[in-house]
mmCIF file of C-alpha atoms in Angstrom:
data_model
loop_
_atom_site.group_PDB
_atom_site.id
_atom_site.type_symbol
_atom_site.label_atom_id
_atom_site.label_comp_id
_atom_site.label_asym_id
_atom_site.label_seq_id
_atom_site.Cartn_x
_atom_site.Cartn_y
_atom_site.Cartn_z
ATOM 1 C CA MET A 1 49.806 105.479 97.459
ATOM 2 C CA ASN A 2 51.394 102.598 96.174
ATOM 3 C CA ASP A 3 52.148 104.228 92.680
ATOM 4 C CA LYS A 4 52.266 101.083 90.615
ATOM 5 C CA ARG A 5 48.434 100.037 90.481
ATOM 6 C CA ARG A 6 48.271 98.760 86.966
ATOM 7 C CA ARG A 7 45.198 97.087 86.656
ATOM 8 C CA TRP A 8 43.866 94.994 83.948
ATOM 9 C CA LEU A 9 40.110 95.243 83.533
ATOM 10 C CA GLY A 10 37.973 92.937 81.660
ATOM 11 C CA ALA A 11 41.259 90.630 79.876
ATOM 12 C CA GLY A 12 42.323 87.507 81.294
ATOM 13 C CA PRO A 13 45.053 85.919 81.587
ATOM 14 C CA LEU A 14 45.975 85.165 78.118
ATOM 15 C CA CYS A 15 45.412 88.133 77.328
ATOM 16 C CA ALA A 16 47.254 89.444 79.800
ATOM 17 C CA ILE A 17 49.944 87.485 78.655
ATOM 18 C CA VAL A 18 49.614 88.679 74.599
ATOM 19 C CA VAL A 19 49.703 91.951 74.941
ATOM 20 C CA ALA A 20 52.808 91.888 77.560
ATOM 21 C CA ALA A 21 54.492 90.160 74.699
ATOM 22 C CA PHE A 22 53.916 93.460 72.358
ATOM 23 C CA ALA A 23 54.998 95.555 75.160
ATOM 24 C CA LEU A 24 58.537 93.177 74.678
ATOM 25 C CA ALA A 25 58.473 93.241 71.269
ATOM 26 C CA LEU A 26 57.104 97.066 70.331
ATOM 27 C CA GLY A 27 57.814 99.622 73.166
ATOM 28 C CA MET A 28 54.405 99.955 75.033
ATOM 29 C CA PRO A 29 55.032 101.440 78.354
ATOM 30 C CA GLY A 30 57.654 99.425 80.666
ATOM 31 C CA GLN A 31 57.145 98.745 84.681
ATOM 32 C CA ALA A 32 56.192 101.826 86.870
ATOM 33 C CA GLN A 33 59.150 103.028 89.164
ATOM 34 C CA ALA A 34 57.564 103.157 93.237
ATOM 35 C CA ALA A 35 57.015 106.316 94.341
ATOM 36 C CA PRO A 36 56.077 108.259 98.126
ATOM 37 C CA ALA A 37 52.743 106.409 99.695
ATOM 38 C CA GLY A 38 49.932 108.136 99.357
ATOM 39 C CA ASP A 39 46.228 108.634 99.230
ATOM 40 C CA ASP A 40 44.713 106.766 96.744
ATOM 41 C CA LEU A 41 43.276 108.894 94.159
ATOM 42 C CA GLY A 42 43.288 106.468 90.729
ATOM 43 C CA SER A 43 40.487 105.778 88.852
ATOM 44 C CA MET A 44 39.297 105.427 85.506
ATOM 45 C CA ARG A 45 36.280 106.386 82.715
ATOM 46 C CA LYS A 46 35.477 104.368 79.718
ATOM 47 C CA LEU A 47 34.389 106.972 76.650
ATOM 48 C CA THR A 48 32.546 106.954 73.727
ATOM 49 C CA VAL A 49 33.718 106.171 70.231
ATOM 50 C CA ARG A 50 33.936 109.946 68.484
ATOM 51 C CA SER A 51 34.457 109.965 64.632
ATOM 52 C CA PRO A 52 37.313 110.027 62.682
ATOM 53 C CA GLN A 53 36.106 113.675 61.860
ATOM 54 C CA GLU A 54 35.838 114.885 65.585
ATOM 55 C CA VAL A 55 38.824 113.009 66.187
ATOM 56 C CA GLN A 56 41.590 114.540 63.736
ATOM 57 C CA ALA A 57 39.698 118.229 65.007
ATOM 58 C CA MET A 58 40.307 117.748 68.137
ATOM 59 C CA ALA A 59 43.863 117.564 67.509
ATOM 60 C CA ALA A 60 43.747 120.376 65.139
ATOM 61 C CA ARG A 61 42.653 122.505 67.943
ATOM 62 C CA GLY A 62 45.611 121.659 69.898
ATOM 63 C CA GLU A 63 43.550 119.067 72.070
ATOM 64 C CA GLY A 64 46.278 116.879 72.510
ATOM 65 C CA THR A 65 48.417 114.337 69.467
ATOM 66 C CA LEU A 66 47.871 111.826 67.060
ATOM 67 C CA LEU A 67 47.784 107.968 66.876
ATOM 68 C CA THR A 68 47.317 106.572 63.764
ATOM 69 C CA ILE A 69 46.476 101.935 63.911
ATOM 70 C CA PRO A 70 47.292 101.596 60.024
ATOM 71 C CA ARG A 71 44.942 98.885 59.444
ATOM 72 C CA GLY A 72 46.386 97.861 55.914
ATOM 73 C CA ALA A 73 45.851 99.895 52.151
ATOM 74 C CA ALA A 74 45.560 96.334 50.583
ATOM 75 C CA ALA A 75 42.579 95.810 52.601
ATOM 76 C CA ARG A 76 41.200 98.972 51.348
ATOM 77 C CA LYS A 77 41.506 98.567 47.787
ATOM 78 C CA GLY A 78 40.321 94.897 47.801
ATOM 79 C CA ALA A 79 36.773 96.158 49.395
ATOM 80 C CA ARG A 80 33.265 95.382 47.699
ATOM 81 C CA SER A 81 31.459 97.479 49.760
ATOM 82 C CA ASP A 82 31.649 100.769 51.531
ATOM 83 C CA ALA A 83 30.592 99.408 54.465
ATOM 84 C CA SER A 84 33.881 96.944 53.901
ATOM 85 C CA ALA A 85 36.008 99.480 53.240
ATOM 86 C CA ALA A 86 35.779 101.331 55.750
ATOM 87 C CA ALA A 87 35.440 98.666 58.608
ATOM 88 C CA ALA A 88 39.077 98.619 56.989
ATOM 89 C CA ALA A 89 39.728 102.222 57.798
ATOM 90 C CA ASP A 90 43.293 103.853 60.026
ATOM 91 C CA ILE A 91 42.196 104.464 63.427
ATOM 92 C CA ILE A 92 43.206 107.345 64.712
ATOM 93 C CA CYS A 93 43.032 107.945 68.459
ATOM 94 C CA VAL A 94 43.699 111.739 70.080
ATOM 95 C CA LEU A 95 46.010 111.516 73.183
ATOM 96 C CA ASP A 96 45.664 114.741 75.711
ATOM 97 C CA VAL A 97 46.471 115.057 79.541
ATOM 98 C CA SER A 98 45.407 118.197 81.530
ATOM 99 C CA GLU A 99 46.656 120.456 83.196
ATOM 100 C CA PRO A 100 47.084 119.865 87.168
ATOM 101 C CA PHE A 101 44.075 121.431 88.632
ATOM 102 C CA GLY A 102 42.837 121.045 92.694
ATOM 103 C CA GLY A 103 44.305 121.859 95.163
ATOM 104 C CA GLY A 104 43.841 125.695 97.540
ATOM 105 C CA HIS A 105 43.654 124.087 100.501
ATOM 106 C CA PRO A 106 45.235 121.060 102.746
ATOM 107 C CA ALA A 107 41.700 119.081 102.131
ATOM 108 C CA ASN A 108 41.873 119.754 98.685
ATOM 109 C CA PRO A 109 44.107 116.950 96.560
ATOM 110 C CA VAL A 110 46.048 117.955 93.159
ATOM 111 C CA LEU A 111 44.458 115.756 90.506
ATOM 112 C CA ALA A 112 45.191 115.409 86.704
ATOM 113 C CA GLU A 113 44.122 113.210 83.966
ATOM 114 C CA GLY A 114 44.758 111.750 81.036
ATOM 115 C CA ILE A 115 42.587 110.490 78.152
ATOM 116 C CA VAL A 116 42.397 108.328 74.470
ATOM 117 C CA VAL A 117 39.439 109.490 72.222
ATOM 118 C CA CYS A 118 39.372 106.902 68.920
ATOM 119 C CA SER A 119 37.728 106.713 66.181
ATOM 120 C CA ASP A 120 36.762 103.357 66.618
ATOM 121 C CA PHE A 121 37.061 100.066 69.448
ATOM 122 C CA VAL A 122 40.722 99.091 69.489
ATOM 123 C CA ASP A 123 41.474 96.189 71.846
ATOM 124 C CA PHE A 124 43.349 97.340 73.801
ATOM 125 C CA ILE A 125 44.269 100.618 75.348
ATOM 126 C CA THR A 126 46.748 100.922 78.075
ATOM 127 C CA LEU A 127 46.877 104.731 79.375
ATOM 128 C CA ARG A 128 49.311 106.427 82.171
ATOM 129 C CA VAL A 129 48.753 109.106 83.804
ATOM 130 C CA GLU A 130 51.951 111.011 85.855
ATOM 131 C CA LEU A 131 51.466 113.636 88.353
ATOM 132 C CA PHE A 132 55.041 115.635 89.313
ATOM 133 C CA ARG A 133 55.847 118.549 91.748
ATOM 134 C CA ASP A 134 58.625 120.311 91.614
ATOM 135 C CA ASN A 135 59.955 118.021 89.250
ATOM 136 C CA THR A 136 59.166 114.973 91.511
ATOM 137 C CA ARG A 137 56.830 112.416 90.730
ATOM 138 C CA VAL A 138 54.555 112.588 93.352
ATOM 139 C CA ALA A 139 51.026 110.267 91.370
ATOM 140 C CA ALA A 140 51.002 107.635 89.102
ATOM 141 C CA ASP A 141 48.299 105.368 87.938
ATOM 142 C CA GLU A 142 47.876 103.197 85.191
ATOM 143 C CA PHE A 143 45.101 101.099 83.660
ATOM 144 C CA THR A 144 44.413 98.980 80.782
ATOM 145 C CA VAL A 145 40.770 98.022 79.291
ATOM 146 C CA PRO A 146 40.008 95.703 76.385
ATOM 147 C CA LEU A 147 37.679 96.314 73.742
ATOM 148 C CA ILE A 148 37.108 99.684 74.196
ATOM 149 C CA PRO A 149 37.241 103.520 72.189
ATOM 150 C CA GLY A 150 38.604 105.628 74.877
ATOM 151 C CA LEU A 151 39.609 105.607 77.890
ATOM 152 C CA LEU A 152 40.001 108.500 80.307
ATOM 153 C CA VAL A 153 42.850 107.592 83.693
ATOM 154 C CA ARG A 154 43.262 110.668 86.350
ATOM 155 C CA THR A 155 45.294 110.594 89.134
ATOM 156 C CA GLY A 156 45.850 112.563 92.062
ATOM 157 C CA ALA A 157 48.407 113.449 94.991
ATOM 158 C CA ALA A 158 47.399 115.060 99.045
ATOM 159 C CA CYS A 159 48.070 118.903 97.957
ATOM 160 C CA ALA A 160 51.353 120.677 99.537
ATOM 161 C CA PRO A 161 52.365 123.952 97.446
ATOM 162 C CA GLY A 162 54.791 123.679 94.267
ATOM 163 C CA SER A 163 55.162 123.857 90.907
ATOM 164 C CA TYR A 164 52.330 121.094 88.617
ATOM 165 C CA LEU A 165 52.942 119.402 85.782
ATOM 166 C CA ALA A 166 52.022 115.569 84.647
ATOM 167 C CA ILE A 167 52.166 113.396 82.016
ATOM 168 C CA ALA A 168 49.895 111.050 79.791
ATOM 169 C CA GLN A 169 51.426 107.932 78.197
ATOM 170 C CA ALA A 170 49.283 105.264 76.036
ATOM 171 C CA SER A 171 49.846 102.366 73.703
ATOM 172 C CA VAL A 172 46.806 101.187 71.334
ATOM 173 C CA VAL A 173 46.564 97.656 70.598
ATOM 174 C CA VAL A 174 44.412 97.021 67.263
ATOM 175 C CA PHE A 175 46.082 93.016 66.552
ATOM 176 C CA ALA A 176 44.502 93.745 63.068
ATOM 177 C CA ALA A 177 46.413 96.584 62.054
ATOM 178 C CA ASP A 178 50.081 96.714 60.627
ATOM 179 C CA PRO A 179 51.541 97.637 62.844
ATOM 180 C CA PRO A 180 49.460 96.339 65.682
ATOM 181 C CA ILE A 181 50.397 98.692 67.951
ATOM 182 C CA ALA A 182 50.185 102.459 68.120
ATOM 183 C CA SER A 183 52.355 104.676 71.202
ATOM 184 C CA ASN A 184 52.461 108.362 72.549
ATOM 185 C CA ILE A 185 53.648 110.329 75.310
ATOM 186 C CA VAL A 186 52.757 114.274 75.867
ATOM 187 C CA GLY A 187 52.500 116.463 78.652
ATOM 188 C CA SER A 188 51.529 119.644 80.250
ATOM 189 C CA GLY A 189 51.973 123.388 81.104
ATOM 190 C CA ARG A 190 53.710 123.923 85.124
ATOM 191 C CA VAL A 191 51.382 125.241 87.605
ATOM 192 C CA ASP A 192 51.636 126.536 90.064
ATOM 193 C CA ILE A 193 49.770 125.759 92.843
ATOM 194 C CA THR A 194 49.036 126.564 96.643
ATOM 195 C CA CYS A 195 47.439 125.231 99.659
ATOM 196 C CA GLY A 196 46.013 128.113 102.017
ATOM 197 C CA VAL A 197 45.932 127.493 105.403
ATOM 198 C CA SER A 198 44.544 124.419 107.470
ATOM 199 C CA ILE A 199 41.956 125.726 110.415
ATOM 200 C CA PRO A 200 42.142 124.507 113.926
ATOM 201 C CA PRO A 201 39.422 123.843 115.305
ATOM 202 C CA PRO A 202 38.119 125.997 118.162
ATOM 203 C CA PRO A 203 39.216 124.669 121.331
ATOM 204 C CA ASN A 204 37.648 122.262 123.623
ATOM 205 C CA CYS A 205 36.708 124.261 126.933
ATOM 206 C CA GLU A 206 35.800 121.143 128.072
ATOM 207 C CA ILE A 207 39.003 119.823 127.927
ATOM 208 C CA ASP A 208 41.746 122.093 129.100
ATOM 209 C CA PRO A 209 39.286 125.895 130.498
ATOM 210 C CA ARG A 210 42.751 127.604 130.053
ATOM 211 C CA LEU A 211 42.013 127.489 126.204
ATOM 212 C CA CYS A 212 39.210 129.461 126.391
ATOM 213 C CA ALA A 213 40.054 132.009 129.786
ATOM 214 C CA VAL A 214 39.511 135.434 129.340
ATOM 215 C CA THR A 215 41.295 138.199 132.267
ATOM 216 C CA ASP A 216 38.609 141.117 132.687
ATOM 217 C CA GLY A 217 41.882 142.602 134.968
ATOM 218 C CA SER A 218 40.435 140.441 138.106
ATOM 219 C CA ARG A 219 40.254 137.402 137.610
ATOM 220 C CA PRO A 220 39.597 134.877 134.554
ATOM 221 C CA ALA A 221 36.331 133.309 133.342
ATOM 222 C CA THR A 222 35.373 130.603 131.178
ATOM 223 C CA ALA A 223 33.263 130.274 128.055
ATOM 224 C CA THR A 224 32.286 126.571 129.570
ATOM 225 C CA ARG A 225 29.568 125.506 131.540
ATOM 226 C CA SER A 226 31.218 122.453 133.079
ATOM 227 C CA ASP A 227 31.109 121.924 136.881
ATOM 228 C CA GLU A 228 34.954 121.387 136.172
ATOM 229 C CA ALA A 229 35.891 124.301 134.455
ATOM 230 C CA THR A 230 34.560 126.364 137.392
ATOM 231 C CA ALA A 231 36.139 125.290 139.654
ATOM 232 C CA TYR A 232 39.166 125.861 137.305
ATOM 233 C CA ALA A 233 38.589 129.221 137.289
ATOM 234 C CA ALA A 234 37.930 130.023 141.017
ATOM 235 C CA ALA A 235 40.884 128.715 141.678
ATOM 236 C CA ARG A 236 42.901 131.413 140.147
#
């Protein structure tokens, strides 16, 4: 896969330029380095808004770390109604990453997922998820999506035995906040994953009858009914 799959969904060139400027000034995740090629297993899904209490509870249960985007105490103090005060409340988000999962068979990829869930809609979320095997990065996917309250990103690589861990790095942008961006990074624990043994297909006796030959003490017989196989067995 191409490790650098940075994707802008629904954001025009102007939005990209604006957020790039914030990235330079305020430390959003930088450009990704190249990684080994592999299958394109990256994907994303938009998540629904959560209440501040739900976000706080997720963090209290150990389901990630908090990011806070302050929208200003002055704005809340000057609010003339409960509705306007609520609109000026700080936005809180939780960032979490799963332990690597999957594998167990050569055909099953090893995957990891990162999430950002916020208590309100934000201007942009950038979420990058990286997967490491034996301290070597084997997969990474990054998405930047505007005007959402939450985002899930999945990355993955073909199965190979080893010790895996995942890292998620996020930046949340709210232009009206001060400061307008909050960033953090979280990591998973290590997980040892095996990939089993690939079972070869049955022998093709039509192509090479010797693959299916059975010795009965006198002459070989084959499990095929083709003329070619019969002639081969008779010749033996």
